[in-house]
mmCIF file of N, CA and C in Angstrom:
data_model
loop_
_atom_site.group_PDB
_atom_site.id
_atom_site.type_symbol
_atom_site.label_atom_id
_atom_site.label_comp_id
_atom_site.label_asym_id
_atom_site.label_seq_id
_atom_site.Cartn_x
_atom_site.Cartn_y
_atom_site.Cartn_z
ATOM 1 N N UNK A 24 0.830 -1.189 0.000
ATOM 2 C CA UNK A 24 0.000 0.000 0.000
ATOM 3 C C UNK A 24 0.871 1.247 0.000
ATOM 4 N N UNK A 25 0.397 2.060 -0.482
ATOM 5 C CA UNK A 25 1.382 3.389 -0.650
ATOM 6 C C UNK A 25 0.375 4.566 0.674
ATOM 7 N N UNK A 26 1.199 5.446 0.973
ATOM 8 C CA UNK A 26 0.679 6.019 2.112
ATOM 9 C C UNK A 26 -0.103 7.578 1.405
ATOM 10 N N UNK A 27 -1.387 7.553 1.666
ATOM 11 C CA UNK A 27 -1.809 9.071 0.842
ATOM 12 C C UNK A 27 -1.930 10.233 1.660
ATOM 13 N N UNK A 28 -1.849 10.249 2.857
ATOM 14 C CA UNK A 28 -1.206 11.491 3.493
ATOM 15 C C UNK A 28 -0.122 11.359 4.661
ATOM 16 N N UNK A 29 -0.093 12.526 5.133
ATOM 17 C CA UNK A 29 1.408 12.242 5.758
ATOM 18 C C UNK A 29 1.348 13.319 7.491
ATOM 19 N N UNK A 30 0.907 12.994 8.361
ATOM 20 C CA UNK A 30 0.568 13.998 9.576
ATOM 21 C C UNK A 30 1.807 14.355 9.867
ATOM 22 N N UNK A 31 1.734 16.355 9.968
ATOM 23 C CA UNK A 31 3.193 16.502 10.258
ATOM 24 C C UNK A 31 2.905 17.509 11.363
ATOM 25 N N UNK A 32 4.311 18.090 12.003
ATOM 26 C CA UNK A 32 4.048 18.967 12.819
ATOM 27 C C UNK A 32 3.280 20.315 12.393
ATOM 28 N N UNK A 33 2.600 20.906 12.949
ATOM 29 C CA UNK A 33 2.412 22.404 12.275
ATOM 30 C C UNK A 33 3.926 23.830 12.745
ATOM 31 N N UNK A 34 4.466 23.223 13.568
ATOM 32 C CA UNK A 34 5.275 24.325 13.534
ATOM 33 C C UNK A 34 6.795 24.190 12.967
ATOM 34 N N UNK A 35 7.089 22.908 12.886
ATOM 35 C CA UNK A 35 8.519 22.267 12.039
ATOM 36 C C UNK A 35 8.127 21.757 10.378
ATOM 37 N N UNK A 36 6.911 21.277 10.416
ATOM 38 C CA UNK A 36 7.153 20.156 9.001
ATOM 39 C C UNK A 36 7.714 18.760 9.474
ATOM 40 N N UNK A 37 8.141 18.626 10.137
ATOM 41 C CA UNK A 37 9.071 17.058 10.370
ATOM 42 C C UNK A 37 7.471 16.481 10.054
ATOM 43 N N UNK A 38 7.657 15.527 9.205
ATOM 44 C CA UNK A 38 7.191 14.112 8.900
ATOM 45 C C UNK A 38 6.764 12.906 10.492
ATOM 46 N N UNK A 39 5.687 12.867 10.840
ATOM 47 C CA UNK A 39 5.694 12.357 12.287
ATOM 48 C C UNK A 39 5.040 10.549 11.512
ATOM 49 N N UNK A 40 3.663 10.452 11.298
ATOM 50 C CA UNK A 40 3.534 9.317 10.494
ATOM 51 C C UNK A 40 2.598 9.279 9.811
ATOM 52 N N UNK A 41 2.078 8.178 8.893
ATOM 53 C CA UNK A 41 1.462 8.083 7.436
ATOM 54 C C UNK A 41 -0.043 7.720 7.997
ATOM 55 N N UNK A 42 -1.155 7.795 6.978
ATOM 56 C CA UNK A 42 -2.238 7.438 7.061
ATOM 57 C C UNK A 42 -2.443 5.570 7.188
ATOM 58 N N UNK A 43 -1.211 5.425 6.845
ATOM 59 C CA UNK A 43 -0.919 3.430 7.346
ATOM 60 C C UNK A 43 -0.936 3.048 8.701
ATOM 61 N N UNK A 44 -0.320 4.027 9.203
ATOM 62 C CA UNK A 44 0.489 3.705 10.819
ATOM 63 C C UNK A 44 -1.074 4.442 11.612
ATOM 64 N N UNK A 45 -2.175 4.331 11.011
ATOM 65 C CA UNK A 45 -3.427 4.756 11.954
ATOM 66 C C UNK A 45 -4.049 3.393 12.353
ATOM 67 N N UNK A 46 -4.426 3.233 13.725
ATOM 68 C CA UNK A 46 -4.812 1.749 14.238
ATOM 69 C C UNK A 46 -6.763 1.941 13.977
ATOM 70 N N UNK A 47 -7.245 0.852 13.628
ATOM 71 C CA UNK A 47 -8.568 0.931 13.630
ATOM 72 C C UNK A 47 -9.145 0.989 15.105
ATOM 73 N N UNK A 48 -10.021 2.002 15.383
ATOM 74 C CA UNK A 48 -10.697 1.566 16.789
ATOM 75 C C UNK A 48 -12.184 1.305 16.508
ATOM 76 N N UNK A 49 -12.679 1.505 17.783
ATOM 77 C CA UNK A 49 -14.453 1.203 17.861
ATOM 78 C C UNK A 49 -14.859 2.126 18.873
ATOM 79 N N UNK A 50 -15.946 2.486 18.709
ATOM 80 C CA UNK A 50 -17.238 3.786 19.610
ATOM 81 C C UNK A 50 -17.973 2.997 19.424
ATOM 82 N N UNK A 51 -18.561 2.862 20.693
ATOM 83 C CA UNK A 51 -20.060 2.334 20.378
ATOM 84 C C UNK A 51 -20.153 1.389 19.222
ATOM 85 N N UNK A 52 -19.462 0.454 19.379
ATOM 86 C CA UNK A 52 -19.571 -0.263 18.318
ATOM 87 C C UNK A 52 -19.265 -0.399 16.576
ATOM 88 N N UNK A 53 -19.087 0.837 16.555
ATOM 89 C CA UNK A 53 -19.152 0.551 14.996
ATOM 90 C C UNK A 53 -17.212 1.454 14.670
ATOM 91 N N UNK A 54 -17.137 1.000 13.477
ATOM 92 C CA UNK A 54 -15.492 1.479 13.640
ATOM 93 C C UNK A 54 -15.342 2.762 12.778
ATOM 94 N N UNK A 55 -14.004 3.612 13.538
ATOM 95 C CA UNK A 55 -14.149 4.952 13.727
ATOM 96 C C UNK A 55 -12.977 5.388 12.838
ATOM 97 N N UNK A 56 -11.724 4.794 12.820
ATOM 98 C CA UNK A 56 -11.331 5.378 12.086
ATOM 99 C C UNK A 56 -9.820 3.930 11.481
ATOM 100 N N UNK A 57 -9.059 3.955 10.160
ATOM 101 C CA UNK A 57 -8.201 3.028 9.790
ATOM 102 C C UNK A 57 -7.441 3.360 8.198
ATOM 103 N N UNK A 58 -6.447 3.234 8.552
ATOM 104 C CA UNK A 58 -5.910 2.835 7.152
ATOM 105 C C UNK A 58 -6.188 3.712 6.399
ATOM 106 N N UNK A 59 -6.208 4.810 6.268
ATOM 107 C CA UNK A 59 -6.079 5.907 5.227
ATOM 108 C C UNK A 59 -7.483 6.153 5.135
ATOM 109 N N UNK A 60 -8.940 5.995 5.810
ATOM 110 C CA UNK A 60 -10.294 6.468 5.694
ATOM 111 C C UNK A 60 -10.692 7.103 7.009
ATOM 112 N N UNK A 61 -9.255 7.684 8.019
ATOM 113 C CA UNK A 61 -9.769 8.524 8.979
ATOM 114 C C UNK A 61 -10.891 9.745 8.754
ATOM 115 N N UNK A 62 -10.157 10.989 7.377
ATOM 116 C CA UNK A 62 -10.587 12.012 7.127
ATOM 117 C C UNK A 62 -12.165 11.235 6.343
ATOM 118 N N UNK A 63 -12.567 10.434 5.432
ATOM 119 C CA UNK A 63 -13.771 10.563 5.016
ATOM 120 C C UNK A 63 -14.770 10.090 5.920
ATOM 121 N N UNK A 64 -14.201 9.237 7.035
ATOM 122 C CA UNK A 64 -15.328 8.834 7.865
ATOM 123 C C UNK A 64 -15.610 9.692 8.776
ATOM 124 N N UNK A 65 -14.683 11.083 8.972
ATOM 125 C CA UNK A 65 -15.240 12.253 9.760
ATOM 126 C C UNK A 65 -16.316 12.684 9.238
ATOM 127 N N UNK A 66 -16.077 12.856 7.791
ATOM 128 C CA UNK A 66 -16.643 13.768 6.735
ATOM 129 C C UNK A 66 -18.460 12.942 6.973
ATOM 130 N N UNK A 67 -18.219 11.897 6.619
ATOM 131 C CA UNK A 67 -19.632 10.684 6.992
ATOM 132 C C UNK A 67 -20.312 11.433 7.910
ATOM 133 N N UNK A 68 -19.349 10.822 9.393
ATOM 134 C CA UNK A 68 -19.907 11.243 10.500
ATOM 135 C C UNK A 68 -20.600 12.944 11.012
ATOM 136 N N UNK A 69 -19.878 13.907 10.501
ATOM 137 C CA UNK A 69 -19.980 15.155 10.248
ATOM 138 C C UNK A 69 -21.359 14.999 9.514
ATOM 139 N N UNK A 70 -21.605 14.548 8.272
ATOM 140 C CA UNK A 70 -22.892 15.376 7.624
ATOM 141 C C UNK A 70 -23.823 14.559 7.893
ATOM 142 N N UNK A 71 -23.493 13.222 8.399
ATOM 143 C CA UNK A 71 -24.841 12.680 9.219
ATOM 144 C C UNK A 71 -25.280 13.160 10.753
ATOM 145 N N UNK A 72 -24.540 13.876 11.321
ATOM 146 C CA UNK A 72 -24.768 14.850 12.817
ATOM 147 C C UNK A 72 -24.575 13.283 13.588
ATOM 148 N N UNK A 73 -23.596 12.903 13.131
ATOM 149 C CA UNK A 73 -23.446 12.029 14.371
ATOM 150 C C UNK A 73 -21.924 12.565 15.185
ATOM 151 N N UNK A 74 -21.740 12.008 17.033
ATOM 152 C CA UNK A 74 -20.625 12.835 17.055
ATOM 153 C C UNK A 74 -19.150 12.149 16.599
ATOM 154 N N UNK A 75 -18.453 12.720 16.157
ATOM 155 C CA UNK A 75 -17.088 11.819 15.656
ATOM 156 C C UNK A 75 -16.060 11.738 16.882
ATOM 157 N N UNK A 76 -15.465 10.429 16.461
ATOM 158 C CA UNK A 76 -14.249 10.608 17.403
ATOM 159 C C UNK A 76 -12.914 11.294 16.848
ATOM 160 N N UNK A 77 -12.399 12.083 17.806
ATOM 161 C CA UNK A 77 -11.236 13.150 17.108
ATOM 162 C C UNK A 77 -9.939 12.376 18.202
ATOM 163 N N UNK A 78 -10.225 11.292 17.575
ATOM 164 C CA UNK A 78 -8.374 10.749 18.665
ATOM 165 C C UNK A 78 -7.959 9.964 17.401
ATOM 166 N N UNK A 79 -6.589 9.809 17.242
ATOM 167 C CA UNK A 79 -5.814 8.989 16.525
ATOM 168 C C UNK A 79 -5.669 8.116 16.925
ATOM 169 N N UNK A 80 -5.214 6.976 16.854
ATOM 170 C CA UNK A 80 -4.409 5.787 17.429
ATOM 171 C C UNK A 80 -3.373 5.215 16.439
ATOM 172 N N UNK A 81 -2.090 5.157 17.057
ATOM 173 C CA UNK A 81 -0.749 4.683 16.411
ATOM 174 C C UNK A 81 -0.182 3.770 17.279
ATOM 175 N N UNK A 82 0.681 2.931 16.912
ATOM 176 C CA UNK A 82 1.521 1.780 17.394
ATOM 177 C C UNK A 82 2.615 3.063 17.564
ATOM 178 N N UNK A 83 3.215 2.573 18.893
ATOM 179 C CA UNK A 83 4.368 3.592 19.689
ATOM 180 C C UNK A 83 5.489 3.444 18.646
ATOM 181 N N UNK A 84 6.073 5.024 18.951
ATOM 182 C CA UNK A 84 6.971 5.257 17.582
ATOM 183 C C UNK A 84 8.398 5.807 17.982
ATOM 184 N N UNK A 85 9.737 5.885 17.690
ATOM 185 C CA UNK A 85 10.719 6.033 18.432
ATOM 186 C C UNK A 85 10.605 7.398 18.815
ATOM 187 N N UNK A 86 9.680 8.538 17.911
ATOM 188 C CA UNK A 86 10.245 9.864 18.060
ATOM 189 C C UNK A 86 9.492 10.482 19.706
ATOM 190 N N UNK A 87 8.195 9.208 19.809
ATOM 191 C CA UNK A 87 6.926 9.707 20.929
ATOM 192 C C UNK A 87 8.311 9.795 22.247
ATOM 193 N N UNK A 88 9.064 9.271 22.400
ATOM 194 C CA UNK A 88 10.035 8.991 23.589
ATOM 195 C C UNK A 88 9.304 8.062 24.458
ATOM 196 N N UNK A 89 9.520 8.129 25.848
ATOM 197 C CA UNK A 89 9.366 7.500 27.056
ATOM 198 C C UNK A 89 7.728 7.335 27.161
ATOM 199 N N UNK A 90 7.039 6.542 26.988
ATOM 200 C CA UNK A 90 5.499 6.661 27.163
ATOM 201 C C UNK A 90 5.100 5.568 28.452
ATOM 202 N N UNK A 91 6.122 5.577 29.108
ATOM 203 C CA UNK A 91 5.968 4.774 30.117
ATOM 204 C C UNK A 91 5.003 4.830 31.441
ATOM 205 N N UNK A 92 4.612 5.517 30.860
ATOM 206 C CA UNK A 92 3.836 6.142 32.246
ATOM 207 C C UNK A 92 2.410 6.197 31.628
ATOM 208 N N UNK A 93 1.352 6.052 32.882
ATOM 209 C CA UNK A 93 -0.060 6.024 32.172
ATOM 210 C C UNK A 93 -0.492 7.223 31.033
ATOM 211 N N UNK A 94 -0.188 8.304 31.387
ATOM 212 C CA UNK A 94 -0.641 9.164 30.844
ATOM 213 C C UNK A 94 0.622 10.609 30.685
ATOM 214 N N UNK A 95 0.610 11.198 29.192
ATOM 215 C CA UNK A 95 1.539 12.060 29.692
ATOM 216 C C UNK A 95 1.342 12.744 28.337
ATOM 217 N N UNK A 96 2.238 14.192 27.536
ATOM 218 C CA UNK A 96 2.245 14.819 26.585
ATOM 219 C C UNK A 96 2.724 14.189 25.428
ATOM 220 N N UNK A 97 2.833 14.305 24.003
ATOM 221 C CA UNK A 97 3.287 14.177 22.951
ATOM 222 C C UNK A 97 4.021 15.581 22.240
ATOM 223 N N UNK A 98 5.387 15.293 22.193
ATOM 224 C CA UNK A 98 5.939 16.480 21.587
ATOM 225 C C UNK A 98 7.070 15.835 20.567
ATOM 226 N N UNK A 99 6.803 17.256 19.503
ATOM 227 C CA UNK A 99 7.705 16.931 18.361
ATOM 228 C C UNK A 99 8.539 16.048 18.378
ATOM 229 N N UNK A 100 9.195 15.466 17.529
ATOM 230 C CA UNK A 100 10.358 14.545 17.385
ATOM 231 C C UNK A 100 11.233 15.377 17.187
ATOM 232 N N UNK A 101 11.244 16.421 16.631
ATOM 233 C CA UNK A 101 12.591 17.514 15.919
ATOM 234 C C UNK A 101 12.908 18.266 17.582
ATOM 235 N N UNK A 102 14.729 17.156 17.923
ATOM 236 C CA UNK A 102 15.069 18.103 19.122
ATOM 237 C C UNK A 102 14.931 19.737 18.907
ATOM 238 N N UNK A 103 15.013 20.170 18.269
ATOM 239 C CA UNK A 103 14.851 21.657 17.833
ATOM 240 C C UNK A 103 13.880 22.043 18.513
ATOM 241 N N UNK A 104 12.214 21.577 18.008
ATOM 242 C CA UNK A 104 10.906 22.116 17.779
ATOM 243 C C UNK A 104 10.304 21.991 19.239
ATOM 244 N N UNK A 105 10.241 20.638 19.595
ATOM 245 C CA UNK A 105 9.758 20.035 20.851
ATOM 246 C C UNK A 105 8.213 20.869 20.901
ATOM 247 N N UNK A 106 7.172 20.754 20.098
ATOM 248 C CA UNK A 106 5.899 21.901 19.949
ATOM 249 C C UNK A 106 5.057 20.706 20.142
ATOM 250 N N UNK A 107 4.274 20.927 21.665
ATOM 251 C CA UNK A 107 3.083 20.175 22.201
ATOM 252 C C UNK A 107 2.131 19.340 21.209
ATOM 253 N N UNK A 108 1.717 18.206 20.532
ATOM 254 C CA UNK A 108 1.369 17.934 19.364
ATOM 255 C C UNK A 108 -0.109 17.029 20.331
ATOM 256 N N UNK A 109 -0.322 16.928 21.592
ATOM 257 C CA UNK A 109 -1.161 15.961 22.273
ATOM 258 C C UNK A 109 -0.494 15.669 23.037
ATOM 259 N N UNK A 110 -1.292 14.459 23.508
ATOM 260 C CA UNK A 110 -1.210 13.524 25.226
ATOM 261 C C UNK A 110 -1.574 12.142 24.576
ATOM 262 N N UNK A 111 -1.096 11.416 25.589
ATOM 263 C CA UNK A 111 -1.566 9.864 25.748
ATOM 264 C C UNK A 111 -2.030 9.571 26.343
ATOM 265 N N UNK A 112 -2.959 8.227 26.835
ATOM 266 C CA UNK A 112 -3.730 7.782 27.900
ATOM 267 C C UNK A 112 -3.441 6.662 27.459
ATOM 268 N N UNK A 113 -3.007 5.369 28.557
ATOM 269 C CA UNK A 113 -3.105 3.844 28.449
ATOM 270 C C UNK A 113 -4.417 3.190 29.169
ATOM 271 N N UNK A 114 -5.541 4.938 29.926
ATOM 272 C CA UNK A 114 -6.221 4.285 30.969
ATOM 273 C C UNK A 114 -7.078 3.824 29.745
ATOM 274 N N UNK A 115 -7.984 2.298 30.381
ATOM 275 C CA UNK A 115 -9.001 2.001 29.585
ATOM 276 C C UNK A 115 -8.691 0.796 28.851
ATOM 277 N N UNK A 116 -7.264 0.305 28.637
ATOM 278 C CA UNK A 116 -6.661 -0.156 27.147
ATOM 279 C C UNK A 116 -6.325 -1.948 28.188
#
């Protein structure tokens, strides 16, 4: 599969990861987001007024660092940038 978009920082550009490296989840049952159909199943969810889920899910990546801990921030990979990009949570999992 070839990757058709590419999530990057907004304040560096560094390349963080592809629409591949998105994990499928579930809400209420039905599945929310995978594999390069995150953005149209918003779009779905959006014009049917249902509410969407706005979380990603990725398999841990070298640039996230130390995620050892239940819960904590996500910042850039570019030692340079280090620009707040999210949080993690393991509660629940």
């Amino acid at each position: 599969r070839i990757a058709q978009w590419t999530y990057r920082c907004r304040k560096c550009g560094v390349s963080l990861f592809h629409d591949l490296d998105v994990l499928p989840h579930q809400k209420g049952g039905q599945r929310q987001a995978g594999y390069g159909d995150w953005r149209s199943d918003a779009v779905a969810a959006a014009a049917a007024g249902d509410d969407i889920c706005t979380s990603m899910f990725v398999q841990p990546m070298k640039w996230m660092g130390d995620i050892s801990a239940q819960t904590g921030r996500l910042i850039c990979g570019n030692g340079l940038c280090k620009q707040k990009l999210g949080g993690f949570s393991w509660h629940g999992l």
